[in-house]
Amino acid sequence: MKLGKPATDDDGRTTVRVTARNTADGKKSFAVQVDFLDGDGNLLDTVLVTVRDVAAGASGEATARSTHPLSGSVQVRVATALRY
């Protein structure tokens, strides 16, 4: 799992690109929990995104978007990822 650089959309919500690489032999999907943190590492928000139907050996992308506007310096991390 790889996360891009956080950005702010037109609604003031924080977004980040999620990239999932499929190393399996067949098509897989991914559920990814992304945490949004403040500069001190405190949890501000958490969202779940799905990267669907990624071909074997390929990468797929989705965008995680905070549920409300976040202020200050926002960091992101993958809290949990599941391939299915």
PDB file of C-alpha atoms in Angstrom:
ATOM      1  CA  MET A   1       0.000   0.000   0.000  1.00  0.00           C
ATOM      2  CA  LYS A   2       1.233   3.434  -0.859  1.00  0.00           C
ATOM      3  CA  LEU A   3      -0.240   6.821   0.025  1.00  0.00           C
ATOM      4  CA  GLY A   4       0.316  10.034  -1.875  1.00  0.00           C
ATOM      5  CA  LYS A   5       0.698  13.504  -0.442  1.00  0.00           C
ATOM      6  CA  PRO A   6      -2.383  14.884   1.354  1.00  0.00           C
ATOM      7  CA  ALA A   7      -4.199  17.740  -0.399  1.00  0.00           C
ATOM      8  CA  THR A   8      -7.297  19.830   0.293  1.00  0.00           C
ATOM      9  CA  ASP A   9     -10.228  19.706  -2.126  1.00  0.00           C
ATOM     10  CA  ASP A  10     -12.676  22.506  -2.982  1.00  0.00           C
ATOM     11  CA  ASP A  11     -14.916  21.523  -0.035  1.00  0.00           C
ATOM     12  CA  GLY A  12     -12.045  21.859   2.452  1.00  0.00           C
ATOM     13  CA  ARG A  13     -11.732  18.115   2.966  1.00  0.00           C
ATOM     14  CA  THR A  14      -8.383  16.383   2.974  1.00  0.00           C
ATOM     15  CA  THR A  15      -7.791  13.856   0.207  1.00  0.00           C
ATOM     16  CA  VAL A  16      -5.008  11.398  -0.471  1.00  0.00           C
ATOM     17  CA  ARG A  17      -4.366   8.972  -3.328  1.00  0.00           C
ATOM     18  CA  VAL A  18      -4.192   5.297  -2.279  1.00  0.00           C
ATOM     19  CA  THR A  19      -2.264   2.879  -4.506  1.00  0.00           C
ATOM     20  CA  ALA A  20      -2.602  -0.877  -4.042  1.00  0.00           C
ATOM     21  CA  ARG A  21      -0.256  -3.282  -5.822  1.00  0.00           C
ATOM     22  CA  ASN A  22      -1.556  -6.789  -6.471  1.00  0.00           C
ATOM     23  CA  THR A  23       1.213  -9.367  -6.101  1.00  0.00           C
ATOM     24  CA  ALA A  24      -1.199 -12.324  -6.301  1.00  0.00           C
ATOM     25  CA  ASP A  25      -1.682 -14.594  -9.324  1.00  0.00           C
ATOM     26  CA  GLY A  26      -5.258 -13.452  -9.951  1.00  0.00           C
ATOM     27  CA  LYS A  27      -7.483 -10.399  -9.788  1.00  0.00           C
ATOM     28  CA  LYS A  28      -7.937  -9.015  -6.242  1.00  0.00           C
ATOM     29  CA  SER A  29      -9.631  -6.118  -4.467  1.00  0.00           C
ATOM     30  CA  PHE A  30      -8.397  -4.203  -1.433  1.00  0.00           C
ATOM     31  CA  ALA A  31     -10.086  -2.530   1.537  1.00  0.00           C
ATOM     32  CA  VAL A  32      -7.841   0.164   3.019  1.00  0.00           C
ATOM     33  CA  GLN A  33      -8.373   2.100   6.248  1.00  0.00           C
ATOM     34  CA  VAL A  34      -6.666   5.499   6.054  1.00  0.00           C
ATOM     35  CA  ASP A  35      -6.082   7.578   9.186  1.00  0.00           C
ATOM     36  CA  PHE A  36      -5.769  11.357   9.057  1.00  0.00           C
ATOM     37  CA  LEU A  37      -3.539  12.704  11.845  1.00  0.00           C
ATOM     38  CA  ASP A  38      -2.563  16.125  13.160  1.00  0.00           C
ATOM     39  CA  GLY A  39       1.067  17.233  13.489  1.00  0.00           C
ATOM     40  CA  ASP A  40       1.316  15.574  16.914  1.00  0.00           C
ATOM     41  CA  GLY A  41       0.050  12.226  15.630  1.00  0.00           C
ATOM     42  CA  ASN A  42      -3.447  12.563  17.114  1.00  0.00           C
ATOM     43  CA  LEU A  43      -6.257  10.949  15.123  1.00  0.00           C
ATOM     44  CA  LEU A  44      -8.478  13.510  13.354  1.00  0.00           C
ATOM     45  CA  ASP A  45     -10.489  11.216  11.093  1.00  0.00           C
ATOM     46  CA  THR A  46     -10.466   7.745   9.592  1.00  0.00           C
ATOM     47  CA  VAL A  47     -12.009   6.470   6.351  1.00  0.00           C
ATOM     48  CA  LEU A  48     -12.253   3.211   4.465  1.00  0.00           C
ATOM     49  CA  VAL A  49     -11.710   3.017   0.698  1.00  0.00           C
ATOM     50  CA  THR A  50     -11.929   0.113  -1.710  1.00  0.00           C
ATOM     51  CA  VAL A  51      -9.582  -0.483  -4.626  1.00  0.00           C
ATOM     52  CA  ARG A  52     -11.534  -2.933  -6.782  1.00  0.00           C
ATOM     53  CA  ASP A  53     -10.574  -5.579  -9.304  1.00  0.00           C
ATOM     54  CA  VAL A  54      -6.817  -5.034  -9.572  1.00  0.00           C
ATOM     55  CA  ALA A  55      -5.315  -7.390 -12.147  1.00  0.00           C
ATOM     56  CA  ALA A  56      -2.476  -9.741 -11.170  1.00  0.00           C
ATOM     57  CA  GLY A  57       0.832  -7.881 -11.124  1.00  0.00           C
ATOM     58  CA  ALA A  58      -0.874  -4.498 -11.566  1.00  0.00           C
ATOM     59  CA  SER A  59      -1.689  -1.529  -9.344  1.00  0.00           C
ATOM     60  CA  GLY A  60      -5.017   0.132  -8.704  1.00  0.00           C
ATOM     61  CA  GLU A  61      -5.858   3.519  -7.220  1.00  0.00           C
ATOM     62  CA  ALA A  62      -8.563   5.140  -5.137  1.00  0.00           C
ATOM     63  CA  THR A  63      -8.898   8.442  -3.299  1.00  0.00           C
ATOM     64  CA  ALA A  64      -9.458   8.627   0.447  1.00  0.00           C
ATOM     65  CA  ARG A  65     -11.400  11.750   1.502  1.00  0.00           C
ATOM     66  CA  SER A  66     -11.894  12.969   5.054  1.00  0.00           C
ATOM     67  CA  THR A  67     -15.465  13.044   6.339  1.00  0.00           C
ATOM     68  CA  HIS A  68     -15.187  16.730   7.314  1.00  0.00           C
ATOM     69  CA  PRO A  69     -12.795  19.662   6.780  1.00  0.00           C
ATOM     70  CA  LEU A  70      -9.487  19.270   8.629  1.00  0.00           C
ATOM     71  CA  SER A  71      -7.203  22.156   9.542  1.00  0.00           C
ATOM     72  CA  GLY A  72      -3.502  22.484  10.210  1.00  0.00           C
ATOM     73  CA  SER A  73      -0.806  20.117   9.098  1.00  0.00           C
ATOM     74  CA  VAL A  74      -2.484  16.806   8.237  1.00  0.00           C
ATOM     75  CA  GLN A  75      -0.544  13.561   7.963  1.00  0.00           C
ATOM     76  CA  VAL A  76      -1.870  10.238   6.683  1.00  0.00           C
ATOM     77  CA  ARG A  77      -1.154   6.585   7.368  1.00  0.00           C
ATOM     78  CA  VAL A  78      -2.500   3.199   6.354  1.00  0.00           C
ATOM     79  CA  ALA A  79      -4.078   1.815   9.518  1.00  0.00           C
ATOM     80  CA  THR A  80      -5.212  -1.498   8.017  1.00  0.00           C
ATOM     81  CA  ALA A  81      -5.288  -3.050   4.562  1.00  0.00           C
ATOM     82  CA  LEU A  82      -7.038  -6.222   3.478  1.00  0.00           C
ATOM     83  CA  ARG A  83      -6.701  -8.006   0.145  1.00  0.00           C
ATOM     84  CA  TYR A  84      -9.640 -10.151  -0.903  1.00  0.00           C
TER      85      TYR A  84
END
